[in-house]
Structure formats: C-alpha cells, structure tokens
XYZ file of C-alpha atoms in Angstrom:
386
model
C -187.910 37.649 -71.778
C -187.150 40.100 -68.609
C -184.084 37.621 -66.810
C -185.412 35.189 -64.442
C -183.251 36.430 -61.535
C -183.459 40.359 -60.335
C -180.386 42.153 -61.439
C -179.988 44.131 -58.400
C -181.412 41.410 -55.582
C -180.236 38.424 -57.400
C -182.782 36.514 -56.568
C -186.150 35.249 -58.758
C -188.572 38.582 -60.026
C -191.183 37.072 -60.069
C -192.713 39.685 -62.890
C -190.861 37.790 -65.098
C -192.840 34.834 -64.498
C -195.860 35.765 -64.647
C -195.264 37.607 -67.813
C -196.999 34.734 -69.014
C -200.977 34.759 -68.517
C -200.713 30.421 -67.528
C -203.454 29.510 -65.021
C -200.996 27.135 -63.503
C -196.613 27.661 -63.178
C -194.089 25.043 -61.482
C -191.133 26.513 -60.369
C -188.312 24.924 -59.209
C -184.902 26.716 -58.199
C -181.978 26.382 -55.708
C -183.149 26.987 -51.945
C -182.985 30.528 -50.680
C -183.183 31.909 -54.059
C -185.902 33.642 -53.285
C -189.353 31.473 -53.902
C -191.515 32.061 -51.385
C -190.315 34.679 -49.888
C -191.665 36.857 -53.368
C -195.042 34.638 -53.530
C -195.778 36.210 -49.833
C -194.563 39.457 -51.160
C -197.213 39.045 -54.251
C -199.802 37.696 -52.236
C -199.491 40.554 -49.512
C -199.610 43.332 -52.534
C -202.231 41.512 -54.332
C -204.093 41.628 -51.200
C -203.890 45.810 -50.194
C -204.807 45.836 -53.845
C -208.554 44.408 -53.672
C -207.222 40.990 -55.360
C -208.203 39.111 -52.768
C -207.074 36.788 -50.058
C -204.298 33.884 -51.104
C -204.439 29.850 -50.034
C -200.471 28.306 -48.251
C -200.415 24.726 -48.913
C -198.799 22.177 -47.303
C -198.494 17.843 -47.818
C -198.781 17.730 -44.024
C -200.120 19.279 -40.677
C -197.203 19.225 -39.012
C -195.699 22.074 -41.197
C -198.825 23.798 -40.897
C -198.060 24.733 -37.153
C -197.797 28.438 -36.113
C -193.842 26.991 -34.568
C -193.620 26.103 -38.193
C -195.287 29.158 -39.830
C -193.679 32.009 -37.544
C -191.147 32.278 -40.587
C -193.059 32.273 -43.142
C -194.624 36.047 -43.154
C -192.054 37.697 -40.471
C -190.124 39.147 -43.445
C -192.637 40.889 -44.730
C -193.959 43.937 -42.109
C -192.095 46.191 -43.512
C -194.064 46.123 -47.179
C -196.858 45.902 -45.459
C -196.424 49.330 -43.017
C -195.816 50.337 -45.979
C -198.484 48.720 -47.829
C -201.250 49.853 -45.296
C -199.083 53.523 -45.076
C -199.001 52.594 -41.106
C -202.094 50.646 -40.054
C -200.971 47.598 -39.747
C -197.519 46.314 -38.494
C -196.462 43.031 -38.157
C -198.568 39.330 -39.097
C -200.822 37.459 -36.944
C -201.451 33.164 -37.347
C -204.593 31.865 -35.504
C -206.410 29.809 -36.783
C -204.615 28.233 -39.947
C -204.807 32.421 -41.334
C -202.882 35.389 -41.966
C -204.516 38.535 -40.498
C -202.126 41.921 -40.826
C -201.840 42.941 -37.824
C -200.760 46.045 -35.347
C -198.263 45.463 -32.649
C -198.537 49.383 -30.672
C -200.212 50.729 -28.122
C -203.089 49.689 -29.004
C -203.156 46.630 -31.625
C -205.830 45.840 -33.975
C -205.890 42.639 -36.514
C -207.367 43.051 -39.433
C -211.225 41.176 -39.589
C -210.241 39.337 -42.942
C -206.866 37.138 -43.569
C -204.838 36.922 -46.676
C -203.218 34.331 -46.678
C -204.920 30.623 -45.519
C -203.115 27.321 -44.219
C -204.547 24.144 -45.685
C -202.490 20.332 -44.838
C -203.286 17.446 -47.288
C -202.632 15.608 -45.676
C -206.444 16.543 -43.051
C -207.863 18.245 -46.231
C -210.900 15.262 -46.336
C -212.200 16.293 -42.201
C -211.420 20.484 -42.618
C -212.043 21.206 -45.853
C -216.365 21.810 -45.241
C -215.270 25.510 -44.303
C -215.807 26.963 -47.314
C -213.164 29.348 -47.174
C -213.884 31.769 -50.287
C -212.167 32.553 -53.541
C -208.036 33.040 -53.854
C -205.635 35.421 -55.439
C -202.352 32.956 -54.801
C -202.885 29.187 -54.327
C -199.114 28.254 -53.208
C -198.434 24.432 -52.854
C -194.999 25.149 -50.852
C -192.090 21.607 -51.161
C -193.826 20.379 -54.239
C -191.183 17.949 -54.564
C -190.386 15.146 -51.089
C -187.665 12.827 -50.949
C -190.005 9.621 -50.640
C -192.510 12.068 -48.672
C -195.498 11.585 -51.150
C -198.839 10.610 -49.273
C -200.765 8.269 -51.085
C -202.311 9.066 -54.140
C -201.391 11.897 -53.787
C -201.982 13.028 -56.737
C -205.795 12.652 -56.909
C -205.425 14.192 -53.246
C -203.854 17.086 -54.680
C -207.230 17.107 -57.997
C -209.280 17.060 -54.762
C -207.813 19.506 -52.696
C -207.886 22.052 -56.611
C -211.527 21.536 -56.885
C -211.924 22.955 -54.273
C -209.673 25.737 -53.930
C -209.533 26.555 -57.490
C -214.022 28.576 -57.471
C -213.128 30.516 -59.036
C -210.458 29.069 -62.187
C -210.304 32.176 -64.208
C -208.190 34.608 -61.267
C -207.006 31.902 -59.248
C -203.704 30.495 -60.242
C -201.671 28.061 -58.766
C -197.874 28.558 -58.127
C -195.961 25.403 -57.333
C -192.645 25.768 -55.474
C -190.166 22.501 -54.930
C -186.034 22.493 -54.866
C -184.520 20.174 -56.436
C -183.892 17.404 -54.331
C -185.570 14.499 -56.368
C -185.987 14.255 -59.700
C -188.988 11.231 -58.870
C -191.932 13.096 -58.295
C -195.717 12.182 -59.110
C -196.593 16.338 -60.415
C -193.953 16.095 -62.710
C -195.326 13.362 -64.349
C -198.732 14.586 -64.514
C -197.348 17.461 -66.263
C -195.811 15.494 -68.060
C -191.754 16.846 -67.073
C -188.879 15.028 -67.379
C -186.408 16.404 -64.224
C -183.530 14.888 -65.956
C -183.212 16.606 -68.524
C -183.727 20.246 -68.085
C -181.277 21.779 -66.710
C -181.210 26.009 -64.406
C -182.765 28.392 -66.779
C -185.020 26.351 -68.691
C -188.570 27.153 -69.251
C -190.416 24.858 -70.503
C -195.062 25.038 -71.236
C -197.122 22.708 -71.286
C -201.445 23.002 -72.619
C -203.454 20.078 -70.727
C -206.399 17.997 -73.642
C -209.399 20.743 -72.216
C -206.643 23.793 -72.477
C -205.149 24.232 -69.381
C -201.964 26.604 -69.326
C -198.256 25.019 -67.184
C -195.613 27.578 -66.447
C -192.374 25.409 -65.846
C -189.631 27.646 -64.450
C -185.927 25.898 -63.121
C -184.794 29.317 -61.631
C -180.825 29.321 -62.720
C -178.516 29.861 -60.202
C -177.882 32.586 -58.295
C -174.590 34.466 -59.060
C -172.197 34.604 -57.061
C -171.767 38.054 -55.993
C -175.931 37.154 -54.447
C -175.510 33.996 -53.193
C -176.797 33.523 -49.386
C -173.624 32.116 -47.566
C -171.993 31.209 -50.658
C -168.684 30.575 -48.016
C -169.848 27.765 -45.436
C -172.585 26.175 -47.908
C -168.579 25.173 -50.169
C -168.693 23.088 -47.819
C -171.872 21.854 -47.337
C -173.485 18.725 -50.227
C -176.576 19.980 -51.023
C -175.754 20.567 -54.683
C -179.037 22.461 -55.036
C -177.798 25.093 -51.748
C -174.396 26.917 -54.860
C -175.405 25.709 -57.805
C -179.126 24.854 -58.460
C -178.751 21.547 -59.487
C -180.292 17.826 -58.067
C -179.371 17.058 -55.120
C -178.865 13.436 -54.380
C -176.771 12.630 -51.520
C -173.691 10.443 -51.919
C -174.115 6.502 -52.157
C -171.976 3.465 -52.224
C -169.099 3.646 -55.340
C -167.769 0.271 -56.119
C -164.547 -0.558 -54.749
C -161.752 -0.084 -58.208
C -161.594 -4.077 -59.104
C -163.638 -5.367 -57.573
C -166.177 -6.700 -60.891
C -162.711 -8.018 -62.336
C -162.333 -10.162 -59.529
C -165.699 -11.003 -59.014
C -168.134 -13.855 -60.788
C -171.017 -12.864 -62.580
C -174.013 -14.569 -61.744
C -177.267 -12.064 -62.604
C -178.678 -9.351 -63.767
C -182.519 -7.796 -64.313
C -183.359 -4.337 -65.264
C -186.120 -2.301 -63.941
C -187.955 0.817 -65.624
C -190.121 4.087 -63.340
C -191.234 6.003 -63.879
C -189.733 6.068 -67.502
C -186.195 6.210 -67.195
C -184.202 3.162 -67.000
C -181.356 1.070 -65.147
C -179.560 -1.910 -65.159
C -178.926 -4.008 -61.769
C -176.023 -6.483 -61.933
C -174.855 -9.467 -58.979
C -171.172 -10.534 -58.776
C -170.070 -13.317 -56.368
C -166.468 -12.721 -54.968
C -166.430 -16.130 -53.308
C -169.439 -16.118 -50.579
C -169.499 -12.974 -50.655
C -171.954 -11.543 -53.235
C -173.643 -7.725 -54.282
C -175.343 -5.787 -56.499
C -174.375 -3.098 -59.230
C -176.773 -0.601 -60.565
C -175.772 1.639 -63.441
C -178.503 3.711 -66.136
C -180.606 1.550 -68.575
C -179.898 1.940 -72.215
C -183.405 1.731 -73.389
C -183.231 0.480 -76.733
C -181.609 -2.760 -75.508
C -183.514 -3.263 -72.564
C -186.640 -3.040 -74.960
C -185.188 -5.376 -77.972
C -184.218 -7.400 -75.219
C -186.321 -9.723 -73.797
C -184.001 -12.482 -71.789
C -184.274 -8.933 -69.502
C -186.022 -9.884 -66.850
C -187.558 -6.144 -66.642
C -189.204 -4.902 -63.815
C -191.696 -2.247 -64.562
C -194.422 -0.104 -62.948
C -195.931 0.312 -65.240
C -198.508 -2.940 -67.417
C -197.911 -1.423 -70.732
C -196.173 -4.279 -72.593
C -198.104 -7.905 -73.712
C -199.750 -9.700 -70.798
C -199.072 -12.632 -72.142
C -195.352 -11.665 -70.996
C -195.726 -10.277 -68.184
C -197.392 -10.961 -65.569
C -198.078 -9.424 -61.456
C -195.718 -11.074 -59.337
C -195.127 -10.126 -55.245
C -191.541 -12.342 -54.779
C -188.659 -14.016 -57.545
C -185.864 -15.280 -56.414
C -185.220 -12.374 -58.276
C -186.259 -9.880 -55.066
C -184.145 -12.068 -52.831
C -181.066 -11.891 -54.080
C -182.044 -7.880 -54.434
C -183.005 -7.776 -50.803
C -180.709 -9.553 -49.349
C -177.663 -7.373 -50.715
C -179.679 -4.228 -49.548
C -180.376 -5.430 -46.325
C -176.332 -5.872 -46.096
C -174.965 -2.745 -46.834
C -173.539 -4.589 -50.507
C -175.404 -2.745 -52.853
C -173.019 -0.379 -54.717
C -174.492 2.761 -57.938
C -172.371 4.156 -60.678
C -173.737 7.125 -60.523
C -176.285 9.503 -57.556
C -178.422 10.366 -60.464
C -179.082 6.151 -60.697
C -179.044 6.139 -56.639
C -182.278 8.098 -56.583
C -183.857 6.693 -58.652
C -183.796 2.699 -56.973
C -184.624 4.122 -54.168
C -187.886 5.574 -55.182
C -188.219 2.426 -56.845
C -187.834 1.176 -53.574
C -189.778 2.593 -51.676
C -192.287 2.066 -54.538
C -192.080 -1.009 -54.298
C -192.942 -1.219 -50.995
C -195.306 1.014 -50.599
C -196.980 -1.142 -53.495
C -196.766 -4.553 -51.745
C -194.310 -5.282 -52.847
C -196.142 -5.616 -56.457
C -194.666 -4.592 -59.705
C -194.535 -6.020 -63.234
C -192.607 -8.703 -64.584
C -190.858 -9.231 -68.318
C -189.928 -13.109 -68.379
C -192.265 -16.027 -67.529
C -191.256 -16.692 -63.427
C -191.069 -20.337 -62.979
C -188.496 -20.222 -66.248
C -186.374 -18.033 -64.585
C -182.566 -19.434 -62.962
C -180.257 -17.651 -60.563
C -177.249 -19.813 -60.394
C -176.450 -18.495 -56.557
C -177.560 -20.295 -52.322
C -178.677 -16.451 -50.614
C -178.991 -18.817 -48.448
C -175.764 -19.539 -47.504
C -174.605 -15.815 -48.961
C -176.389 -14.355 -46.675
C -174.909 -16.381 -43.931
C -171.621 -16.362 -45.164
C -172.345 -12.125 -44.214
C-alpha cells in the first residue's frame, strides 16, 4: 500500500486512497491536510479526461452560496489553464454549478459544468432537475458538531439514490474532520471512531456487496504542517495532530468528591458507548460527575438505572419515559453549570447524548421501573440554593 501522504507536499495523496476499487470512501483527517483540495483537483482532471462532471454536497443551503464557495476552486486555476492548454484560466459559479471560464479580453465559459453543488436540507424542493451522471460525488464535512439534519441518514440515502444513477462508474467520497465521534454515518457504516487513530484504514462490505474504505489520514509532519507555530497556541487538536478535537469540558476540583456525600448514580448507553453519572451533595449544593462507564459492570448490574437510545433489552425491564426525578436532577446540574467530566471525550459523548435527548422530545429508554426509584434529595431546595 502506498503512503497516504505525499512525501514532497505532505498532503493527502489520492492515488494512494484510490488504489482499491471500492464504491465509497470515507476520509477523516486533520484540517488543512489536502482532503478537499485534492478531490477537487481530481474532479477537474476527470472532467478534462471526459469522465464527466462531479457533484459537491453540503448539509445546509447556506454553505452553498457563492460567498462561501468562492475559494473552493480558485486554487486550481493553474491546473485548469494547463489541462485546457490555455483555453480556460479560471472558474465561474452560477446557478449552483461551476464552469471553466476565461477572464481575458474575450471572456468565454464552458457550456457544461464540471462541478454541480447540492444542499441536503433543501433536497426535496430542488431534486427535480436531472443533472446527469457524475464522476466523483463529494460529501464535504460529513462530521458535524451537533448540526445534523433530522433523519439525516434517510435524507442522505435519498440524495445518493438520485445522484448515483450510474453506480458502476460513480464513486462517493465523504470528507470530514475529527471533531465529533458521534455521527450517524459512523453508525450506519459500522465504524467505531473511538477505537481508531490517524493512519488506520478500515474496510467494510454491505450485505448487498457495496464496498467501503475508511481512511483516517495520518498526521502531517512538522515539516509540512501549515503555520504549525500558530496552531501550537490553538486548542484544536485536530489541526495539530489529526487526533479528535473535543474542546475543553469542566474538570472536578481536587478533593471535591471526598468532601461531599454520594447521592445517586445512573448510566447511559449512547451510540454503543457508556458513561456513568454520579451525583454528590456538599452542604446545599448538588453536582454531578461524568466518567467513562464499564460496559460489563453496567449491563450486569441491574440496580444501576441505564438510559439507552436503543430499545434492545427485555420490554418488561425497559420503559420509555418523558420526565423523572433522574432527569430533573441532571437538568438542574446542567442549568447551574454544576456538571463535571473525567475526560473531554466523555464530555463530547454527553453533549451529543443531551442534544439527541432534547431532539427526541426527552424520550429514551430506562432500565428500571421509575416508580421504584427513590432519589433522596430535595431538588427544589437545592435549586433555590444555587
């Protein structure tokens, strides 16, 4: 297997990515490692070789405006001039399509687009026009920080079924930064991001025979890292090393647990990851502490209430709920900024869990009959004390 990074430039080398003949490529890597630049260049080269235009997909319509995409193709003006032998020297973006153009004394644009842009959130209202077949289908920034569409994967499937008309020739390339381990596409493609590191390559085959290649781009070397002296002051780990960028979550002050009284605990299972939430009280103050959960202990110990996003256990044990004293206690700590986290990864998991909890109308599954639950704390009094 060829090295994933070009030895000369330090950027992602798509000739290494495309060594395997698969239909779907999921590429994750640090910012500024050449993911988008390289695939746009590959699409331009494909168009000049009569392989057809490519599609560029973003999640929101706002991201498809000219002001947001004006720099997407501009770095490739030299490549366009070289491949068209001077006939075209730049690009023009109009009606959600990019065209080759010439900015000389006699401006002339190609009659056919080399890149057509789509927005997933308005797909239902804009899918009528047949844009033909595509060489590359590029889904940029597929990993988001809690800005996924409702039923996004279903929308994604509808978009793909319409765009990938010629499935033998088109290939899907999904590009993302390591900013969130909770992502519907990781779930659907059976990718466990918390177990992967830069440089890993994983293959999957669907029941229908569709092949997928997941590439976690290696971190760029110090020699090639863009403005690394500036990024050394930035908290974004994905810029510096390619590792997950979670942000900083509040840590528990030293000795605080030892000086407090344990009240109660519960566990969550979200996207096949586990975490424990422990409640403590110090005088009139109630706070919660989140830490990674041991799956074996949590699943075996039926005395621990377990919130799950999947109804996968005995229906006599699990019940759906809307509100309970557990959620009231947690919500109080959250609103009063009295929740702390053992790690940033745990904080990222809980942040995503809570967003999903709210989006579902506050409904998950709970392993424990709520009427048998007793939390010995006066929530109202504690709330007033805050």
